[in-house]
Amino acid sequence: MGRWICCLCSRDADPLMLLLVLALGCNPSTAATASPSVPHVKPSYSFGRTFLGLDKCNACIGTSICKKFFKEEIRFDTWLSSHLKLPPSSLLSYSGNYTDDAKSWRLVDITRLTSKYQHDRADKRICTSLLKTKTCSLERALRRTQRFQKWLRAKRLTPDLVQGLSSPLLRCPSQRLLDRIVRRYAEVPDAGSIYMDHLTDRDKLRLLYTLAVNSHPILLQIFPNVEGWPFPRYLGSCGRLLVSASTRPLRDFFGAAPEVAADLALQLLAVLRSMATNDLNYFFYFTHVDAGTFGVFSNGHLFIRDASTLGIIDKEEGSQLIDGQQEHKDIFSCLTVDCQSALASCDSIRDKHSLVLVCQDLLPKLLAGRFLPPVQVRVDAFLQRCARGLGDGGGAGEAMEELEEILKPLRSCDSRFSYRYPDCRYSDKY
């Protein structure tokens, strides 16, 4: 009590100090050591809607992962520097970091469906073609189209709603495939239904826009990595940016050690085989391959890095789009490609189609000059015959078995191939 009176009666006491003393139980020694807490100031990231493409929604992919961007749980590599600047918006892809707990981070790829230049051209085409102006509300313009009005009225996604779209995925559509798209579309709450009742008008426009521009994110959603499909994991989208598990393109392995090259070539053949023969009875084929089509995880596992050139033929139902329907073209048919480009006939695709493309464009760069003369001669002879179309001697299965027979003895079993190590030590498969 004496201390209380002393505190209040002291002539030298600072009024502010007295208030602080009272708040701390009138203990001067406590007041002397206490200091007001200073709020932690977080770095400020200049994050614009334009960079993400949110200003173009709902003519965009989606918004499922936007919160992680704005909570800084997804960071571009440049954000780890002291400058904290966003990378140039002109790039097609970016390396990033992703976290769920703010402690552990993992690498991710952040990509655009197409280049910003192509996106800008497509946006301008929409405005000039539909509203005869240089700039416009993309959503308002696309909503007025006959195709989207049909989507709004539709209860189910049917082949006539996707006819004429340039995506190889929809070149030979079946109802079973389209139902799978609706049922597994990850940018909306999962309803598990083949009917589009759970899709809002906004959701339908985003799905249609994605299918029209680039079907890569849709393939990652409907054939997920966790079910054994050879695609990177889809993590979500924000505006016109897609986030997926990190990869290294196959081009980084041109010139790799012989055992690494042999392992990757064997994995590539295994992916082609699984794409042609699988439990769901879908036949996947490539319309084009290049050094960025395939990628490699950090554990050495190879997968399809860019699914935008993948077409699908339903071996169970067949195509439900007649040739006359394929000729139907509208603004959605030419957002990223020439409207006059011809579509290949579904009947013209053979089982060796993808293997021949790989033999022409990828395997020579991966396997050329890697092995000792006896083996290299056999590899080169096979690749030359394969690149010419394999002739009429057999199909893709027999050809792949021939190359596998050459390459399997060259594969090693060590920790560099962690996706199959140490299992390879105890399995005749390796």
PDB file of N, CA, C and O in Angstrom, residues 46-86:
ATOM      1  N   SER A  46       4.144  -6.428 -54.352  1.00  0.00           N
ATOM      2  CA  SER A  46       3.290  -5.734 -55.312  1.00  0.00           C
ATOM      3  C   SER A  46       2.618  -6.775 -56.193  1.00  0.00           C
ATOM      4  O   SER A  46       3.204  -7.282 -57.135  1.00  0.00           O
ATOM      5  N   PHE A  47       1.381  -7.119 -55.844  1.00  0.00           N
ATOM      6  CA  PHE A  47       0.710  -8.230 -56.505  1.00  0.00           C
ATOM      7  C   PHE A  47      -0.542  -7.736 -57.211  1.00  0.00           C
ATOM      8  O   PHE A  47      -1.561  -7.496 -56.574  1.00  0.00           O
ATOM      9  N   GLY A  48      -0.485  -7.573 -58.501  1.00  0.00           N
ATOM     10  CA  GLY A  48      -1.607  -7.021 -59.227  1.00  0.00           C
ATOM     11  C   GLY A  48      -2.527  -8.073 -59.802  1.00  0.00           C
ATOM     12  O   GLY A  48      -2.115  -9.188 -60.102  1.00  0.00           O
ATOM     13  N   ARG A  49      -3.793  -7.730 -59.928  1.00  0.00           N
ATOM     14  CA  ARG A  49      -4.759  -8.622 -60.560  1.00  0.00           C
ATOM     15  C   ARG A  49      -4.397  -8.875 -62.012  1.00  0.00           C
ATOM     16  O   ARG A  49      -4.677  -9.937 -62.557  1.00  0.00           O
ATOM     17  N   THR A  50      -3.739  -7.897 -62.633  1.00  0.00           N
ATOM     18  CA  THR A  50      -3.389  -8.044 -64.044  1.00  0.00           C
ATOM     19  C   THR A  50      -2.345  -9.137 -64.234  1.00  0.00           C
ATOM     20  O   THR A  50      -2.433  -9.929 -65.186  1.00  0.00           O
ATOM     21  N   PHE A  51      -1.361  -9.196 -63.347  1.00  0.00           N
ATOM     22  CA  PHE A  51      -0.333 -10.226 -63.466  1.00  0.00           C
ATOM     23  C   PHE A  51      -0.951 -11.628 -63.392  1.00  0.00           C
ATOM     24  O   PHE A  51      -0.611 -12.521 -64.164  1.00  0.00           O
ATOM     25  N   LEU A  52      -1.872 -11.824 -62.467  1.00  0.00           N
ATOM     26  CA  LEU A  52      -2.522 -13.122 -62.310  1.00  0.00           C
ATOM     27  C   LEU A  52      -3.541 -13.396 -63.416  1.00  0.00           C
ATOM     28  O   LEU A  52      -3.856 -14.555 -63.690  1.00  0.00           O
ATOM     29  N   GLY A  53      -4.075 -12.353 -64.022  1.00  0.00           N
ATOM     30  CA  GLY A  53      -5.147 -12.521 -64.991  1.00  0.00           C
ATOM     31  C   GLY A  53      -6.522 -12.470 -64.356  1.00  0.00           C
ATOM     32  O   GLY A  53      -7.526 -12.781 -65.012  1.00  0.00           O
ATOM     33  N   LEU A  54      -6.590 -12.082 -63.074  1.00  0.00           N
ATOM     34  CA  LEU A  54      -7.893 -11.998 -62.407  1.00  0.00           C
ATOM     35  C   LEU A  54      -8.772 -10.912 -63.004  1.00  0.00           C
ATOM     36  O   LEU A  54      -9.997 -10.959 -62.884  1.00  0.00           O
ATOM     37  N   ASP A  55      -8.142  -9.911 -63.634  1.00  0.00           N
ATOM     38  CA  ASP A  55      -8.932  -8.847 -64.250  1.00  0.00           C
ATOM     39  C   ASP A  55      -9.680  -9.346 -65.482  1.00  0.00           C
ATOM     40  O   ASP A  55     -10.548  -8.653 -66.007  1.00  0.00           O
ATOM     41  N   LYS A  56      -9.334 -10.558 -65.957  1.00  0.00           N
ATOM     42  CA  LYS A  56     -10.002 -11.115 -67.141  1.00  0.00           C
ATOM     43  C   LYS A  56     -11.053 -12.163 -66.765  1.00  0.00           C
ATOM     44  O   LYS A  56     -11.720 -12.696 -67.645  1.00  0.00           O
ATOM     45  N   CYS A  57     -11.138 -12.513 -65.481  1.00  0.00           N
ATOM     46  CA  CYS A  57     -12.152 -13.493 -65.082  1.00  0.00           C
ATOM     47  C   CYS A  57     -13.544 -12.895 -65.326  1.00  0.00           C
ATOM     48  O   CYS A  57     -13.746 -11.696 -65.136  1.00  0.00           O
ATOM     49  N   ASN A  58     -14.499 -13.698 -65.795  1.00  0.00           N
ATOM     50  CA  ASN A  58     -14.475 -15.154 -65.738  1.00  0.00           C
ATOM     51  C   ASN A  58     -14.021 -15.815 -67.048  1.00  0.00           C
ATOM     52  O   ASN A  58     -14.254 -17.012 -67.253  1.00  0.00           O
ATOM     53  N   ALA A  59     -13.326 -15.078 -67.890  1.00  0.00           N
ATOM     54  CA  ALA A  59     -12.638 -15.676 -69.036  1.00  0.00           C
ATOM     55  C   ALA A  59     -11.244 -16.067 -68.563  1.00  0.00           C
ATOM     56  O   ALA A  59     -10.229 -15.522 -68.991  1.00  0.00           O
ATOM     57  N   CYS A  60     -11.212 -17.038 -67.649  1.00  0.00           N
ATOM     58  CA  CYS A  60      -9.951 -17.443 -67.031  1.00  0.00           C
ATOM     59  C   CYS A  60     -10.079 -18.908 -66.620  1.00  0.00           C
ATOM     60  O   CYS A  60     -11.076 -19.554 -66.903  1.00  0.00           O
ATOM     61  N   ILE A  61      -9.033 -19.432 -65.938  1.00  0.00           N
ATOM     62  CA  ILE A  61      -9.055 -20.842 -65.558  1.00  0.00           C
ATOM     63  C   ILE A  61      -9.873 -21.056 -64.288  1.00  0.00           C
ATOM     64  O   ILE A  61     -10.705 -21.943 -64.201  1.00  0.00           O
ATOM     65  N   GLY A  62      -9.598 -20.242 -63.258  1.00  0.00           N
ATOM     66  CA  GLY A  62     -10.303 -20.411 -61.995  1.00  0.00           C
ATOM     67  C   GLY A  62      -9.689 -19.566 -60.901  1.00  0.00           C
ATOM     68  O   GLY A  62      -8.794 -18.756 -61.148  1.00  0.00           O
ATOM     69  N   THR A  63     -10.157 -19.774 -59.679  1.00  0.00           N
ATOM     70  CA  THR A  63      -9.680 -18.977 -58.535  1.00  0.00           C
ATOM     71  C   THR A  63      -9.400 -19.849 -57.314  1.00  0.00           C
ATOM     72  O   THR A  63      -9.275 -19.339 -56.209  1.00  0.00           O
ATOM     73  N   SER A  64      -9.279 -21.153 -57.488  1.00  0.00           N
ATOM     74  CA  SER A  64      -9.203 -22.067 -56.353  1.00  0.00           C
ATOM     75  C   SER A  64      -7.966 -21.877 -55.495  1.00  0.00           C
ATOM     76  O   SER A  64      -7.963 -22.250 -54.318  1.00  0.00           O
ATOM     77  N   ILE A  65      -6.896 -21.304 -56.031  1.00  0.00           N
ATOM     78  CA  ILE A  65      -5.657 -21.200 -55.259  1.00  0.00           C
ATOM     79  C   ILE A  65      -5.240 -19.746 -55.030  1.00  0.00           C
ATOM     80  O   ILE A  65      -4.134 -19.476 -54.566  1.00  0.00           O
ATOM     81  N   CYS A  66      -6.136 -18.812 -55.303  1.00  0.00           N
ATOM     82  CA  CYS A  66      -5.800 -17.384 -55.143  1.00  0.00           C
ATOM     83  C   CYS A  66      -5.424 -17.035 -53.706  1.00  0.00           C
ATOM     84  O   CYS A  66      -4.510 -16.237 -53.471  1.00  0.00           O
ATOM     85  N   LYS A  67      -6.117 -17.614 -52.726  1.00  0.00           N
ATOM     86  CA  LYS A  67      -5.827 -17.287 -51.334  1.00  0.00           C
ATOM     87  C   LYS A  67      -4.381 -17.566 -50.980  1.00  0.00           C
ATOM     88  O   LYS A  67      -3.753 -16.822 -50.227  1.00  0.00           O
ATOM     89  N   LYS A  68      -3.834 -18.636 -51.536  1.00  0.00           N
ATOM     90  CA  LYS A  68      -2.443 -18.979 -51.227  1.00  0.00           C
ATOM     91  C   LYS A  68      -1.478 -17.953 -51.813  1.00  0.00           C
ATOM     92  O   LYS A  68      -0.422 -17.689 -51.230  1.00  0.00           O
ATOM     93  N   PHE A  69      -1.807 -17.396 -52.955  1.00  0.00           N
ATOM     94  CA  PHE A  69      -0.964 -16.340 -53.512  1.00  0.00           C
ATOM     95  C   PHE A  69      -0.975 -15.121 -52.590  1.00  0.00           C
ATOM     96  O   PHE A  69       0.073 -14.578 -52.246  1.00  0.00           O
ATOM     97  N   PHE A  70      -2.153 -14.697 -52.181  1.00  0.00           N
ATOM     98  CA  PHE A  70      -2.263 -13.467 -51.403  1.00  0.00           C
ATOM     99  C   PHE A  70      -1.834 -13.646 -49.950  1.00  0.00           C
ATOM    100  O   PHE A  70      -1.490 -12.674 -49.280  1.00  0.00           O
ATOM    101  N   LYS A  71      -1.841 -14.889 -49.461  1.00  0.00           N
ATOM    102  CA  LYS A  71      -1.324 -15.162 -48.115  1.00  0.00           C
ATOM    103  C   LYS A  71       0.171 -15.475 -48.153  1.00  0.00           C
ATOM    104  O   LYS A  71       0.759 -15.827 -47.131  1.00  0.00           O
ATOM    105  N   GLU A  72       0.766 -15.344 -49.324  1.00  0.00           N
ATOM    106  CA  GLU A  72       2.201 -15.581 -49.522  1.00  0.00           C
ATOM    107  C   GLU A  72       2.587 -17.025 -49.214  1.00  0.00           C
ATOM    108  O   GLU A  72       3.716 -17.308 -48.807  1.00  0.00           O
ATOM    109  N   GLU A  73       1.649 -17.950 -49.409  1.00  0.00           N
ATOM    110  CA  GLU A  73       1.945 -19.364 -49.262  1.00  0.00           C
ATOM    111  C   GLU A  73       2.352 -19.983 -50.589  1.00  0.00           C
ATOM    112  O   GLU A  73       2.669 -21.170 -50.659  1.00  0.00           O
ATOM    113  N   ILE A  74       2.302 -19.176 -51.645  1.00  0.00           N
ATOM    114  CA  ILE A  74       2.929 -19.502 -52.926  1.00  0.00           C
ATOM    115  C   ILE A  74       3.823 -18.328 -53.270  1.00  0.00           C
ATOM    116  O   ILE A  74       3.357 -17.188 -53.310  1.00  0.00           O
ATOM    117  N   ARG A  75       5.090 -18.604 -53.478  1.00  0.00           N
ATOM    118  CA  ARG A  75       6.037 -17.535 -53.773  1.00  0.00           C
ATOM    119  C   ARG A  75       6.841 -17.874 -55.011  1.00  0.00           C
ATOM    120  O   ARG A  75       7.266 -19.011 -55.193  1.00  0.00           O
ATOM    121  N   PHE A  76       7.028 -16.880 -55.849  1.00  0.00           N
ATOM    122  CA  PHE A  76       7.940 -17.035 -56.964  1.00  0.00           C
ATOM    123  C   PHE A  76       9.368 -17.041 -56.435  1.00  0.00           C
ATOM    124  O   PHE A  76       9.649 -16.472 -55.370  1.00  0.00           O
ATOM    125  N   ASP A  77      10.271 -17.688 -57.159  1.00  0.00           N
ATOM    126  CA  ASP A  77      11.652 -17.757 -56.697  1.00  0.00           C
ATOM    127  C   ASP A  77      12.248 -16.377 -56.460  1.00  0.00           C
ATOM    128  O   ASP A  77      13.057 -16.179 -55.556  1.00  0.00           O
ATOM    129  N   THR A  78      11.861 -15.399 -57.275  1.00  0.00           N
ATOM    130  CA  THR A  78      12.412 -14.052 -57.112  1.00  0.00           C
ATOM    131  C   THR A  78      11.969 -13.406 -55.818  1.00  0.00           C
ATOM    132  O   THR A  78      12.593 -12.468 -55.356  1.00  0.00           O
ATOM    133  N   TRP A  79      10.885 -13.914 -55.209  1.00  0.00           N
ATOM    134  CA  TRP A  79      10.411 -13.351 -53.945  1.00  0.00           C
ATOM    135  C   TRP A  79      11.353 -13.697 -52.784  1.00  0.00           C
ATOM    136  O   TRP A  79      11.283 -13.106 -51.727  1.00  0.00           O
ATOM    137  N   LEU A  80      12.207 -14.677 -52.997  1.00  0.00           N
ATOM    138  CA  LEU A  80      13.128 -15.054 -51.938  1.00  0.00           C
ATOM    139  C   LEU A  80      14.345 -14.138 -51.915  1.00  0.00           C
ATOM    140  O   LEU A  80      15.193 -14.239 -51.043  1.00  0.00           O
ATOM    141  N   SER A  81      14.446 -13.246 -52.881  1.00  0.00           N
ATOM    142  CA  SER A  81      15.540 -12.285 -52.897  1.00  0.00           C
ATOM    143  C   SER A  81      15.140 -11.046 -52.096  1.00  0.00           C
ATOM    144  O   SER A  81      13.996 -10.887 -51.686  1.00  0.00           O
ATOM    145  N   SER A  82      16.107 -10.145 -51.882  1.00  0.00           N
ATOM    146  CA  SER A  82      15.833  -8.951 -51.085  1.00  0.00           C
ATOM    147  C   SER A  82      14.960  -7.948 -51.827  1.00  0.00           C
ATOM    148  O   SER A  82      14.361  -7.068 -51.210  1.00  0.00           O
ATOM    149  N   HIS A  83      14.887  -8.068 -53.137  1.00  0.00           N
ATOM    150  CA  HIS A  83      14.129  -7.075 -53.912  1.00  0.00           C
ATOM    151  C   HIS A  83      12.626  -7.361 -53.899  1.00  0.00           C
ATOM    152  O   HIS A  83      11.811  -6.460 -54.056  1.00  0.00           O
ATOM    153  N   LEU A  84      12.240  -8.637 -53.743  1.00  0.00           N
ATOM    154  CA  LEU A  84      10.824  -9.004 -53.632  1.00  0.00           C
ATOM    155  C   LEU A  84       9.998  -8.499 -54.813  1.00  0.00           C
ATOM    156  O   LEU A  84       8.909  -7.970 -54.646  1.00  0.00           O
ATOM    157  N   LYS A  85      10.513  -8.662 -56.007  1.00  0.00           N
ATOM    158  CA  LYS A  85       9.798  -8.210 -57.197  1.00  0.00           C
ATOM    159  C   LYS A  85       9.186  -9.401 -57.921  1.00  0.00           C
ATOM    160  O   LYS A  85       9.740 -10.487 -57.947  1.00  0.00           O
ATOM    161  N   LEU A  86       8.027  -9.174 -58.508  1.00  0.00           N
ATOM    162  CA  LEU A  86       7.420 -10.205 -59.326  1.00  0.00           C
ATOM    163  C   LEU A  86       8.216 -10.380 -60.613  1.00  0.00           C
ATOM    164  O   LEU A  86       8.804  -9.423 -61.119  1.00  0.00           O
TER     165      LEU A  86
END
